[in-house]
Short mmCIF file of N, CA and C and ligand atoms in Angstrom, two decimals:
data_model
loop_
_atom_site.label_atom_id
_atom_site.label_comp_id
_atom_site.label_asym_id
_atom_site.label_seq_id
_atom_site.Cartn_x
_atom_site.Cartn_y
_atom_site.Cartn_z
N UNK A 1 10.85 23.53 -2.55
CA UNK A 1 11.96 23.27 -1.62
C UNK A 1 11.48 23.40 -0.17
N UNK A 2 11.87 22.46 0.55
CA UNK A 2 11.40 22.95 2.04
C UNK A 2 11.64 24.13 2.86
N UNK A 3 11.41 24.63 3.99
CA UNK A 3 11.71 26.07 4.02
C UNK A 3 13.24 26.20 4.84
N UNK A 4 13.50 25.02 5.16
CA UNK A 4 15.12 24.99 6.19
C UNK A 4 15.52 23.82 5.10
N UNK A 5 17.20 24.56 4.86
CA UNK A 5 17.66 23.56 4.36
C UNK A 5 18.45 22.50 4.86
N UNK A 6 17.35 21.32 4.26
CA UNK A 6 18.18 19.67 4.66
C UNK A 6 18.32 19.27 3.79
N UNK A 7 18.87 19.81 2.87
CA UNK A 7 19.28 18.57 1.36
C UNK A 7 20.00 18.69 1.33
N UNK A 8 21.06 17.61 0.86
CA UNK A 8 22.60 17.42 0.48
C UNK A 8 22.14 17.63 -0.81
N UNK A 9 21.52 16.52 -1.55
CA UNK A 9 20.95 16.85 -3.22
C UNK A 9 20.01 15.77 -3.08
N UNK A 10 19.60 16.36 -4.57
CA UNK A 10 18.32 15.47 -5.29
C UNK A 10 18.65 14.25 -5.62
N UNK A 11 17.75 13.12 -5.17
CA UNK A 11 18.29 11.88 -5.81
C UNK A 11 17.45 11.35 -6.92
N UNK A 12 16.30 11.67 -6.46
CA UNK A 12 15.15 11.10 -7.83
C UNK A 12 14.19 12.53 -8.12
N UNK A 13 14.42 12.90 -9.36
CA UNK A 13 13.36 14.26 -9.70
C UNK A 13 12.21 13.25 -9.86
N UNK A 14 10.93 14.37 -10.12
CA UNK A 14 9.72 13.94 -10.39
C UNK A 14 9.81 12.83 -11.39
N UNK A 15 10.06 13.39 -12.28
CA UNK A 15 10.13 12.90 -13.58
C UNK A 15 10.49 11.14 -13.30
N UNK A 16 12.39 11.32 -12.89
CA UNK A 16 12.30 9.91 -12.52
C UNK A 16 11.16 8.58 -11.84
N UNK A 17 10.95 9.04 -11.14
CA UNK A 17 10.12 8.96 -10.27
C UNK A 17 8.59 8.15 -11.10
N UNK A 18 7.71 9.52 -11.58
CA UNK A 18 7.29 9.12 -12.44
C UNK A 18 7.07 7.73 -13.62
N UNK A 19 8.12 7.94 -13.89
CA UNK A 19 8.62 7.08 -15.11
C UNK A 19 8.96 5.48 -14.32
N UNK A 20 9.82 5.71 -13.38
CA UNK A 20 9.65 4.01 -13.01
C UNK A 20 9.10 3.81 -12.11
N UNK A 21 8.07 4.31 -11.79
CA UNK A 21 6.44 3.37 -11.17
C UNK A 21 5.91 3.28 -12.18
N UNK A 22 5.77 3.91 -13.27
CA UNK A 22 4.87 3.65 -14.15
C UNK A 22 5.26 2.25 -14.53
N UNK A 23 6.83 2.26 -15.20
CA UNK A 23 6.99 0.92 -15.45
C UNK A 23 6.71 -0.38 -14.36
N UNK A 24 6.73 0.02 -13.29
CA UNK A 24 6.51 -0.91 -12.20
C UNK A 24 5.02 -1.08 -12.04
N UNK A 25 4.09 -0.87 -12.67
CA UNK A 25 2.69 -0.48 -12.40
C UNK A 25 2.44 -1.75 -13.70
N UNK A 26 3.40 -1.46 -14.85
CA UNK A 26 3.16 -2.03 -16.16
C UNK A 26 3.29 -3.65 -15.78
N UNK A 27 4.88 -3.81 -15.25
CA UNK A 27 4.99 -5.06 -14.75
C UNK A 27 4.00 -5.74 -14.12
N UNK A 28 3.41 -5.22 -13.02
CA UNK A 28 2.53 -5.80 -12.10
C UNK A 28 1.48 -5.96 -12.76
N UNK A 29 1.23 -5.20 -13.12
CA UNK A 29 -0.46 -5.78 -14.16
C UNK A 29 -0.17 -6.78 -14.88
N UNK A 30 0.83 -7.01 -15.39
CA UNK A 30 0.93 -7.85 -16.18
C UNK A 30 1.22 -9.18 -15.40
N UNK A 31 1.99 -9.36 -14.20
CA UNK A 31 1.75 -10.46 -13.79
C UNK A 31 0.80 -10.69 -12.76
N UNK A 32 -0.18 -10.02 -12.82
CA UNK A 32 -1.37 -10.16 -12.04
C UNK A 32 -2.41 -10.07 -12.69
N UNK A 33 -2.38 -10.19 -14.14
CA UNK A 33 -3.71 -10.52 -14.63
C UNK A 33 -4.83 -11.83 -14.59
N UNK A 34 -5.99 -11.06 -14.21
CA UNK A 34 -6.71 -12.34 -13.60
C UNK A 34 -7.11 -12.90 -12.37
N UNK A 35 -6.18 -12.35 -11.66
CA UNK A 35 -5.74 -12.51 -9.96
C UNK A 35 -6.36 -11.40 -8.79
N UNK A 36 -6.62 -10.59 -9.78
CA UNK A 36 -7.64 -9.40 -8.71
C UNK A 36 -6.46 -9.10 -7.55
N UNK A 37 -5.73 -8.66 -7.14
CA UNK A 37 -4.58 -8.48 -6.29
C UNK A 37 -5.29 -7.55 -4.95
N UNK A 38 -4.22 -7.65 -3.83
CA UNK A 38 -5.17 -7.04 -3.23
C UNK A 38 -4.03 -6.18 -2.48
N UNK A 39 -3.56 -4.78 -2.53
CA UNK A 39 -2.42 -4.17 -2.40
C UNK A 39 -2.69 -3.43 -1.16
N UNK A 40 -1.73 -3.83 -0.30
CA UNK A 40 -1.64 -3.37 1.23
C UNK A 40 -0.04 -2.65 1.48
N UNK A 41 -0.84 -0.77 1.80
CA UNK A 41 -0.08 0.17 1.97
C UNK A 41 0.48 -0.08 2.87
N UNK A 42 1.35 0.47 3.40
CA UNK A 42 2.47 0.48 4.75
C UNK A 42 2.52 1.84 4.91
N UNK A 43 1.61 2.14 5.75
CA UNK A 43 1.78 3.68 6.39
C UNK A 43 2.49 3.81 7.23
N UNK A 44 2.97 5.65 7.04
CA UNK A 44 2.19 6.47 6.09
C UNK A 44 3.43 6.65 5.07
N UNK A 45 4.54 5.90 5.29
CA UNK A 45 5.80 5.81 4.09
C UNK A 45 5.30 6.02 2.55
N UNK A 46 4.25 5.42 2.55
CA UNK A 46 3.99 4.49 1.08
C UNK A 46 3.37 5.67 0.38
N UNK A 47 2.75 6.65 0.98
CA UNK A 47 1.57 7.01 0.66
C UNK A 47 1.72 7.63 -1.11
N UNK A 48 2.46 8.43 -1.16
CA UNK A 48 2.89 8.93 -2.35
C UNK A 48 2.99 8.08 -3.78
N UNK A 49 3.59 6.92 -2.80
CA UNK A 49 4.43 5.64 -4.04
C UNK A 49 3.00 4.93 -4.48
N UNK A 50 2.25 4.49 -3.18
CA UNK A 50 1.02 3.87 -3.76
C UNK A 50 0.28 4.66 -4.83
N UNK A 51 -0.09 5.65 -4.26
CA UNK A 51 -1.26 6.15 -4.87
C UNK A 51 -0.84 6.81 -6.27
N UNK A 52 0.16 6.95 -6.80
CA UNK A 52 1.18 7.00 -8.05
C UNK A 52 0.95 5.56 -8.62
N UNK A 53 1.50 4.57 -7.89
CA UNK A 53 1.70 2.98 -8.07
C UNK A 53 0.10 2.47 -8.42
N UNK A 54 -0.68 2.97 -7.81
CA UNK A 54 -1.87 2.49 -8.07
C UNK A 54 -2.77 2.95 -9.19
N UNK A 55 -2.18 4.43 -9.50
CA UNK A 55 -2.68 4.75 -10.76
C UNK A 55 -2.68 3.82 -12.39
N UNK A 56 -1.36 3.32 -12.02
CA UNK A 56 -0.60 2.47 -12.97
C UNK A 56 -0.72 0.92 -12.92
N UNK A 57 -2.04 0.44 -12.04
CA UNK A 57 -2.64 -0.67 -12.28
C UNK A 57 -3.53 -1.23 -13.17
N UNK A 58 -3.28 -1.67 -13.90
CA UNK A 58 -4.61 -1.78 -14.89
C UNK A 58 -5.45 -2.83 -14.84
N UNK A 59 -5.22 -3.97 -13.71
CA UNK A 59 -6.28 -4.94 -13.75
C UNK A 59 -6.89 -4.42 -12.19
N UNK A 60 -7.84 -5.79 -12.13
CA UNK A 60 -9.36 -5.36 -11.02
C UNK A 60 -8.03 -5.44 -9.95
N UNK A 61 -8.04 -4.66 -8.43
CA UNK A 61 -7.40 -4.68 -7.36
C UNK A 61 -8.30 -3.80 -6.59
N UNK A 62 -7.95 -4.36 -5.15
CA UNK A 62 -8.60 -3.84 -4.38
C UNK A 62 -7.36 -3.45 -3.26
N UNK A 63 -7.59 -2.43 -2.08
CA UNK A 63 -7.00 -1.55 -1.42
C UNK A 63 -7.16 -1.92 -0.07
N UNK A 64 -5.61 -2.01 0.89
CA UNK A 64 -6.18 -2.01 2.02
C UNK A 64 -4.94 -1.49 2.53
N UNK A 65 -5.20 -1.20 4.24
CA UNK A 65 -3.35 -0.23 4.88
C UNK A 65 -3.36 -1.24 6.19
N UNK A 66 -2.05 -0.82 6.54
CA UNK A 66 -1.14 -1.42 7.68
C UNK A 66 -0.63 -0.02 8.27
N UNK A 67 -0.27 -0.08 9.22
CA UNK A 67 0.36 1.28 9.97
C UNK A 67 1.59 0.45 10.20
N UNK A 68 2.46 0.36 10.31
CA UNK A 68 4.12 -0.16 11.89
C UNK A 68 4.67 0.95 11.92
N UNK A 69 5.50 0.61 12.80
CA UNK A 69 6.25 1.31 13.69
C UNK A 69 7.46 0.93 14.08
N UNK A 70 8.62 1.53 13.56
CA UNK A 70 9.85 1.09 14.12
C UNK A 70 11.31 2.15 14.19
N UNK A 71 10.76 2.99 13.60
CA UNK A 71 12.06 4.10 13.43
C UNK A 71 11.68 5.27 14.47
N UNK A 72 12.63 5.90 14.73
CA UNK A 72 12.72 6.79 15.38
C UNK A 72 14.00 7.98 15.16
N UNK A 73 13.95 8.94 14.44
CA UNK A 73 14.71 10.14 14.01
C UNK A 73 15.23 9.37 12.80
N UNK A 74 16.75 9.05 12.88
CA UNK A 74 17.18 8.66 11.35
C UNK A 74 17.66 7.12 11.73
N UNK A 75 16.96 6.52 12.82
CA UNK A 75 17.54 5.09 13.03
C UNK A 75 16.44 4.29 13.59
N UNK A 76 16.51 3.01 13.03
CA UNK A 76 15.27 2.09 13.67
C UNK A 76 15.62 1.85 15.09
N UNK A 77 14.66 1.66 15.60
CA UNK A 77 14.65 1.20 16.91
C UNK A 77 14.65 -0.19 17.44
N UNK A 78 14.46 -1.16 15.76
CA UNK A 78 14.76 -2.81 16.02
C UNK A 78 13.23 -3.63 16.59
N UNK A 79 12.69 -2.64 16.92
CA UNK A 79 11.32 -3.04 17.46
C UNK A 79 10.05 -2.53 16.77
N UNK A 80 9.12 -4.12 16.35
CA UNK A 80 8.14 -3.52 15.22
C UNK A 80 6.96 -3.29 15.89
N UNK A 81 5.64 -2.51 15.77
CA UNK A 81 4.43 -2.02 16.55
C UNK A 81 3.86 -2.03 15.25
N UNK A 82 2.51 -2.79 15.53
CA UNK A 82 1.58 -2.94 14.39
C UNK A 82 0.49 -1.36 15.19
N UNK A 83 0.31 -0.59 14.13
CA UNK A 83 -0.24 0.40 14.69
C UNK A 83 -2.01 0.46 14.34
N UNK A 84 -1.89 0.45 13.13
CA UNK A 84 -3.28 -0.30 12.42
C UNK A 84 -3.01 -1.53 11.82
N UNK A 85 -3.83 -2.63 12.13
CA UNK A 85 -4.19 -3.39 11.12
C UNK A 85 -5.51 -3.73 10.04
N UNK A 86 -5.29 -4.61 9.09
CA UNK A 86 -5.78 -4.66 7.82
C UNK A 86 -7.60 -4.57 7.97
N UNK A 87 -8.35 -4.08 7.27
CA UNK A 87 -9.35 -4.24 7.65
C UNK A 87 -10.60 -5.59 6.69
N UNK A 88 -9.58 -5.88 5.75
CA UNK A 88 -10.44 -7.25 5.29
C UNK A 88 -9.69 -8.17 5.80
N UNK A 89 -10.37 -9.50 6.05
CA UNK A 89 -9.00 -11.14 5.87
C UNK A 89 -8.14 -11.17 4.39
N UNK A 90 -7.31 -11.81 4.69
CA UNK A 90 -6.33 -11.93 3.24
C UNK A 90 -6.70 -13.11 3.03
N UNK A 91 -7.45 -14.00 3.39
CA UNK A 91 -7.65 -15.72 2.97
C UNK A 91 -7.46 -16.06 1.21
N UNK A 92 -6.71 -16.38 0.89
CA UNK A 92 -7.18 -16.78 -0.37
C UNK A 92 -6.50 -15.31 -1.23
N UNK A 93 -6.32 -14.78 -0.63
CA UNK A 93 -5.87 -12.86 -1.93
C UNK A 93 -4.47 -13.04 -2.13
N UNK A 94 -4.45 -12.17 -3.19
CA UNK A 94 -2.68 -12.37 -3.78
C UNK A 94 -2.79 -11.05 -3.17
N UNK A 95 -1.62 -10.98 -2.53
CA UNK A 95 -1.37 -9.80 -1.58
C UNK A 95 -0.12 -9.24 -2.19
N UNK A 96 -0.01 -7.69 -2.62
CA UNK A 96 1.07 -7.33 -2.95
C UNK A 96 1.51 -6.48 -1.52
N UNK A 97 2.68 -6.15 -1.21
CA UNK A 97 3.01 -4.77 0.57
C UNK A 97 3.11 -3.98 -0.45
N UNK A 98 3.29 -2.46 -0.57
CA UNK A 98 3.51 -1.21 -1.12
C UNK A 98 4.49 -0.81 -0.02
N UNK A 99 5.81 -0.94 -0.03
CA UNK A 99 6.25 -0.49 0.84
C UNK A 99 7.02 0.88 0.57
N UNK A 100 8.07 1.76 1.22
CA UNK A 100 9.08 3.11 0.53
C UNK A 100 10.29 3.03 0.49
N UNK A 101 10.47 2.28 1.32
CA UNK A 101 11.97 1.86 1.51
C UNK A 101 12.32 0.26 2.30
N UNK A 102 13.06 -0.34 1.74
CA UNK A 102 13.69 -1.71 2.54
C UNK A 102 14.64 -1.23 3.04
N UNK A 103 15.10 -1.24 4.76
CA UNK A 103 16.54 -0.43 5.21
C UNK A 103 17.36 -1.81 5.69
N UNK A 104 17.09 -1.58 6.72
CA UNK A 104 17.65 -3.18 7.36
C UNK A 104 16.39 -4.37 7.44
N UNK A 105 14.90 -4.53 6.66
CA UNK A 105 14.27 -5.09 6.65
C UNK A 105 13.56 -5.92 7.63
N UNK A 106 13.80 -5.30 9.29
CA UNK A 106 13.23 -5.32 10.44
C UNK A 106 11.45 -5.60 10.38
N UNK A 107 11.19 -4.53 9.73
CA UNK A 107 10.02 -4.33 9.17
C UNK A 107 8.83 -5.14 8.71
N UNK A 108 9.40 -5.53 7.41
CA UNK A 108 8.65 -6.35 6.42
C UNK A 108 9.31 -7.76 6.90
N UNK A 109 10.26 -7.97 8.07
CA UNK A 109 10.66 -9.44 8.37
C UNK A 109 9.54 -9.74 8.65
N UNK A 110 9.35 -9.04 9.86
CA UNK A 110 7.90 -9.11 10.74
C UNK A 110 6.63 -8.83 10.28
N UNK A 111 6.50 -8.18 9.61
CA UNK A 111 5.10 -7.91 8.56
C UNK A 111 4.79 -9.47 7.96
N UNK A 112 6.18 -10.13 7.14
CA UNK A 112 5.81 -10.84 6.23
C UNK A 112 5.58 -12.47 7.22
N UNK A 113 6.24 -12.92 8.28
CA UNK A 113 5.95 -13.79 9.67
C UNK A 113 4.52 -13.14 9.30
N UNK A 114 3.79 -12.15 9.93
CA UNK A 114 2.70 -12.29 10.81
C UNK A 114 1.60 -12.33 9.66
N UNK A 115 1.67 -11.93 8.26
CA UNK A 115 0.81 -12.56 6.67
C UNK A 115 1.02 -13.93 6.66
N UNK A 116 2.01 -13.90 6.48
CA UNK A 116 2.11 -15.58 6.23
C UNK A 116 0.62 -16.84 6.91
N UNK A 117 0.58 -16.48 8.72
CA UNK A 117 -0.48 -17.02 9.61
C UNK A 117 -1.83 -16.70 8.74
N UNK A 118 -1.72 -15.89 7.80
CA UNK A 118 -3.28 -15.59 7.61
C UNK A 118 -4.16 -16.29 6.20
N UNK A 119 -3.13 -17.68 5.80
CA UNK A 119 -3.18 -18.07 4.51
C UNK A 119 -3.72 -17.17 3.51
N UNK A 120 -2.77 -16.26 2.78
CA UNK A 120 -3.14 -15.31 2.25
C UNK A 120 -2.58 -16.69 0.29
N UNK A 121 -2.98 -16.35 -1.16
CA UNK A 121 -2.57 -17.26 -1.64
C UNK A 121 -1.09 -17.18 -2.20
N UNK A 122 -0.76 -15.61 -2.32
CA UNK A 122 0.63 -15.52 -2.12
C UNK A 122 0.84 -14.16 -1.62
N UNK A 123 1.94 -14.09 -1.33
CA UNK A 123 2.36 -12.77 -0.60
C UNK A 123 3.70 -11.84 -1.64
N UNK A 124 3.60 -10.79 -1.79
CA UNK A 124 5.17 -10.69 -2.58
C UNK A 124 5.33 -8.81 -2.17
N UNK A 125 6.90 -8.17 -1.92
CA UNK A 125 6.75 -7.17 -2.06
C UNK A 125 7.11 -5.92 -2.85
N UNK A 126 6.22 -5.07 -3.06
CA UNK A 126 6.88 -3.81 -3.90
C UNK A 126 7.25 -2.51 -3.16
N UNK A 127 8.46 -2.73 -3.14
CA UNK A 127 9.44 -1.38 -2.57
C UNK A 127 9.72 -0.06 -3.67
N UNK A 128 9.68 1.03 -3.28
CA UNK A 128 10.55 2.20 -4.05
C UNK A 128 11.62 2.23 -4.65
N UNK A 129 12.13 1.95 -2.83
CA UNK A 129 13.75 1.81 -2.78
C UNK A 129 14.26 0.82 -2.18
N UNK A 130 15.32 0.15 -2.08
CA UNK A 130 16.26 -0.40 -1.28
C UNK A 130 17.45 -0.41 -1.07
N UNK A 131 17.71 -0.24 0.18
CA UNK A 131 18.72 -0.27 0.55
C UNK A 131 19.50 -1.14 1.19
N UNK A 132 19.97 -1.99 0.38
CA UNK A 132 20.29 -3.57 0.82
C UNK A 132 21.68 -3.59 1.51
N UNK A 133 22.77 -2.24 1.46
CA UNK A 133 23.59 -2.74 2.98
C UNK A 133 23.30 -2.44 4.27
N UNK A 134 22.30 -2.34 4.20
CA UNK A 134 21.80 -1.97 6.39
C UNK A 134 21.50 -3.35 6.26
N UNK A 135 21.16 -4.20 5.63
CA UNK A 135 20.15 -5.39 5.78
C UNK A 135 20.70 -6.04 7.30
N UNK A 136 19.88 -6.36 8.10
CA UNK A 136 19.56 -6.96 9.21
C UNK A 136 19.16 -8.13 9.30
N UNK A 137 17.82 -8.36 8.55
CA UNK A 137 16.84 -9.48 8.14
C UNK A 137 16.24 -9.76 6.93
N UNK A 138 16.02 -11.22 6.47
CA UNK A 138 16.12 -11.57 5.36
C UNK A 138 14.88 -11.06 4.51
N UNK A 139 14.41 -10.09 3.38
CA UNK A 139 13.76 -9.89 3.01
C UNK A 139 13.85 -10.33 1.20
N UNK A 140 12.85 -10.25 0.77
CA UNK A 140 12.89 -10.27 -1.02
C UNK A 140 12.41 -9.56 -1.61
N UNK A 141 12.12 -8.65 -1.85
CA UNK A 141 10.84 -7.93 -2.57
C UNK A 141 11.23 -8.20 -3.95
N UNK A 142 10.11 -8.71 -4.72
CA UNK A 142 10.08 -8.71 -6.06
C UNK A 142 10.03 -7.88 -6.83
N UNK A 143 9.55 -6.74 -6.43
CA UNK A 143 9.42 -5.33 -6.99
C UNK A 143 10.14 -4.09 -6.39
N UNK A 144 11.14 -3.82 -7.15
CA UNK A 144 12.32 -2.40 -6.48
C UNK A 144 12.61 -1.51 -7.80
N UNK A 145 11.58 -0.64 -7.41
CA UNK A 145 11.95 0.95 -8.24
C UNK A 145 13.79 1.01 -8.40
N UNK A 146 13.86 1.56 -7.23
CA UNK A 146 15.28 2.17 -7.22
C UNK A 146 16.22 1.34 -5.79
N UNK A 147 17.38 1.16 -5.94
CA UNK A 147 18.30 0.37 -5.05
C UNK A 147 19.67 2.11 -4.89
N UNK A 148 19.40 2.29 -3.11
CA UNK A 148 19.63 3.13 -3.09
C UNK A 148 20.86 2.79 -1.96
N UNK A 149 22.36 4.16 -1.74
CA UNK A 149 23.36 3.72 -0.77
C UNK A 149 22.42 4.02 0.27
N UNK A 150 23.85 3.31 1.01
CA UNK A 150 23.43 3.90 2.88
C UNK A 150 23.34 5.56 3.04
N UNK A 151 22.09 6.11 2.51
CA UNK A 151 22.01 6.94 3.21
C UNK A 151 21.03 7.85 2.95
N UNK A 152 20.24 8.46 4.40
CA UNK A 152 19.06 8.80 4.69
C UNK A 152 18.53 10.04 3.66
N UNK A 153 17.37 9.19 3.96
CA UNK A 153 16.88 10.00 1.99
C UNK A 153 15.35 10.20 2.30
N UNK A 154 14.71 11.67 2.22
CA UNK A 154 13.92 12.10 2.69
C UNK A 154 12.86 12.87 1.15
N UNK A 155 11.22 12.68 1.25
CA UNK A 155 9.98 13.28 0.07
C UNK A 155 9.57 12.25 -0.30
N UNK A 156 8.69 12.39 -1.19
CA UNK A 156 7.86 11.74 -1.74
C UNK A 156 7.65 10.20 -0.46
N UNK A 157 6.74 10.89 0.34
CA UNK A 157 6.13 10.02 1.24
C UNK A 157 7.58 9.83 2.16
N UNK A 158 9.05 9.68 2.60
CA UNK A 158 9.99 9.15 3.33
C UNK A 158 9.50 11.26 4.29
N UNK A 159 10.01 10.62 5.54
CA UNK A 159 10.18 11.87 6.53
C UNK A 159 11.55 11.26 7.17
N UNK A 160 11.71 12.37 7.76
CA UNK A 160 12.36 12.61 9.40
C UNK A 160 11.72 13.30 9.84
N UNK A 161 11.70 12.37 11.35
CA UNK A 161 10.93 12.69 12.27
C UNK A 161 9.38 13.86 11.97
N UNK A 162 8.41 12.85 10.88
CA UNK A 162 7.44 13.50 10.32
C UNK A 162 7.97 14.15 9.52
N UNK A 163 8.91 15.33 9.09
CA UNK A 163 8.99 16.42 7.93
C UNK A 163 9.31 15.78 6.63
N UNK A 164 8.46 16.54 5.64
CA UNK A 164 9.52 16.31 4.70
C UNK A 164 9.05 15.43 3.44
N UNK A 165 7.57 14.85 3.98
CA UNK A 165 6.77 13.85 3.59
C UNK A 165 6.42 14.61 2.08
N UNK A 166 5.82 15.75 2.34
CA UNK A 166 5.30 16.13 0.88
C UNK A 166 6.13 16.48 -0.59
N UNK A 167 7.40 16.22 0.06
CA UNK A 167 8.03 17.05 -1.10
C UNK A 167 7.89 16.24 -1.92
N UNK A 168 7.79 16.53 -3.98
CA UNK A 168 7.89 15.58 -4.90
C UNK A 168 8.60 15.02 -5.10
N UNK A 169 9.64 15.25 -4.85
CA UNK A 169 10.93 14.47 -5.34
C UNK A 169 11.55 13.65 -3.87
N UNK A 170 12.85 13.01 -4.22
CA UNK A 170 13.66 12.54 -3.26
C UNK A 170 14.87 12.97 -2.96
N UNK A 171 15.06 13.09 -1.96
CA UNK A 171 16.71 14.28 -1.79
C UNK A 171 17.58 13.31 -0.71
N UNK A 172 18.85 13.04 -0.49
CA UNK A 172 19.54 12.76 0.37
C UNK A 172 19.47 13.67 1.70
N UNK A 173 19.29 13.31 3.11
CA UNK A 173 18.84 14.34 3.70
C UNK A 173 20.50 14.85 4.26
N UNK A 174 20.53 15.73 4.87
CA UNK A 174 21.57 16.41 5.13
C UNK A 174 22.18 16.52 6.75
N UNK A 175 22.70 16.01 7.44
CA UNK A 175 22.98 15.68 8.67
C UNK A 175 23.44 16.47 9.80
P1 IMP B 201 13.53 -1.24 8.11
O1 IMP B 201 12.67 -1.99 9.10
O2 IMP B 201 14.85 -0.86 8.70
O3 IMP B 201 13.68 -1.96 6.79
O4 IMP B 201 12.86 0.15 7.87
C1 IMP B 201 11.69 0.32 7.24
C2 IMP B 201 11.13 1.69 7.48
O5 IMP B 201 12.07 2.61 8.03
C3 IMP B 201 10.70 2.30 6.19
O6 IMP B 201 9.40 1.91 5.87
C4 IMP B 201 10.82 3.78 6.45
O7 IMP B 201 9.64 4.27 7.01
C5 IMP B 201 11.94 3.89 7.45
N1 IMP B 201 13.22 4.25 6.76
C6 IMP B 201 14.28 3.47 6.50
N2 IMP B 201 15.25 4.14 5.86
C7 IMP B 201 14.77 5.40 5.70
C8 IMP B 201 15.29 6.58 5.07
O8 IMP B 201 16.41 6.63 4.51
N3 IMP B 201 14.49 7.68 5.12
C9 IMP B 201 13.26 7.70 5.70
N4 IMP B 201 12.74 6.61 6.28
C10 IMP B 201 13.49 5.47 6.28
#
């Protein structure tokens, strides 16, 4: 438990958690067999989901990160900042995003515009969560763990304002 309490409650135990990346790990291998995929984190949101998510790959893939930037305390700021970018070309790679959350999809609007320029051979994304009534901008992700309400949900890789990142599980945060 963290040491100040910000939880309203638990939304996903380990366990959950667990259990559908795995299945989401199953899916993806399976439609990426053959294709060598090439899975680009979205830091530092992702970090938890990937490296869980990535356990549960079973064909050849290779690894690469993105940093952005757009939130600030418990609200985006509408404005995206590429903080790191990718360190191979995508020419030609089936590119999966690893993303943690879809909120109002500000984000991955602009992520998926500025892949697109890089003739990558397809692009597609895998989210945690989503939260499809903030939506802002048009996103798709093909891959969604969990479809979550409006409201701010903090562990397993999600913070406020930095805290909060390590916890295992996912908790509604508390206001
Ligand atoms: P979007 O651009 O509004 O879709 O926001 C994407 C990013 O905002 C995510 O990658 C998260 O880092 C952050 N975010 C959105 N909702 C939450 C939340 O409920 N908790 C923590 N971070 C969030």
């Amino acid at each position: 438990m963290p040491e100040t309490p910000v939880l309203e409650r638990v939304l996903f135990s380990e366990e959950q958690l667990a259990e559908r990346v795995a299945a989401l790990g199953r899916e993806i291998s399976a439609d990426y067999k053959g294709k060598q995929p090439l899975f680009v984190g979205i830091l530092r949101g992702c970090i938890m989901f990937y490296a869980d998510l990535l356990r549960n790959i079973s064909v050849d893939c290779t690894m690469d990160f993105m940093c952005l930037s757009s939130y600030s305390g418990t609200s985006s700021t509408g404005e995206v900042r590429t903080m790191l970018d990718l360190r191979e070309s995508i020419k030609g790679r089936h590119v999966v995003i690893v993303e943690d959350i879809v909120d109002t999809g500000l984000t991955l609007h602009y992520l998926m515009n500025n892949l697109k320029t890089r003739g990558a051979a397809s692009i597609e994304i895998c989210c945690l969560l989503d939260k499809p009534a903030n939506r802002k901008a048009e996103v798709h992700p093909k891959y969604v763990g969990f479809s979550v309400e409006n409201e701010f949900v903090i562990g397993y890789g999600l913070d406020y304002n930095e805290l909060y990142r390590n916890l295992p599980y996912i908790g509604v945060f508390k206001k």
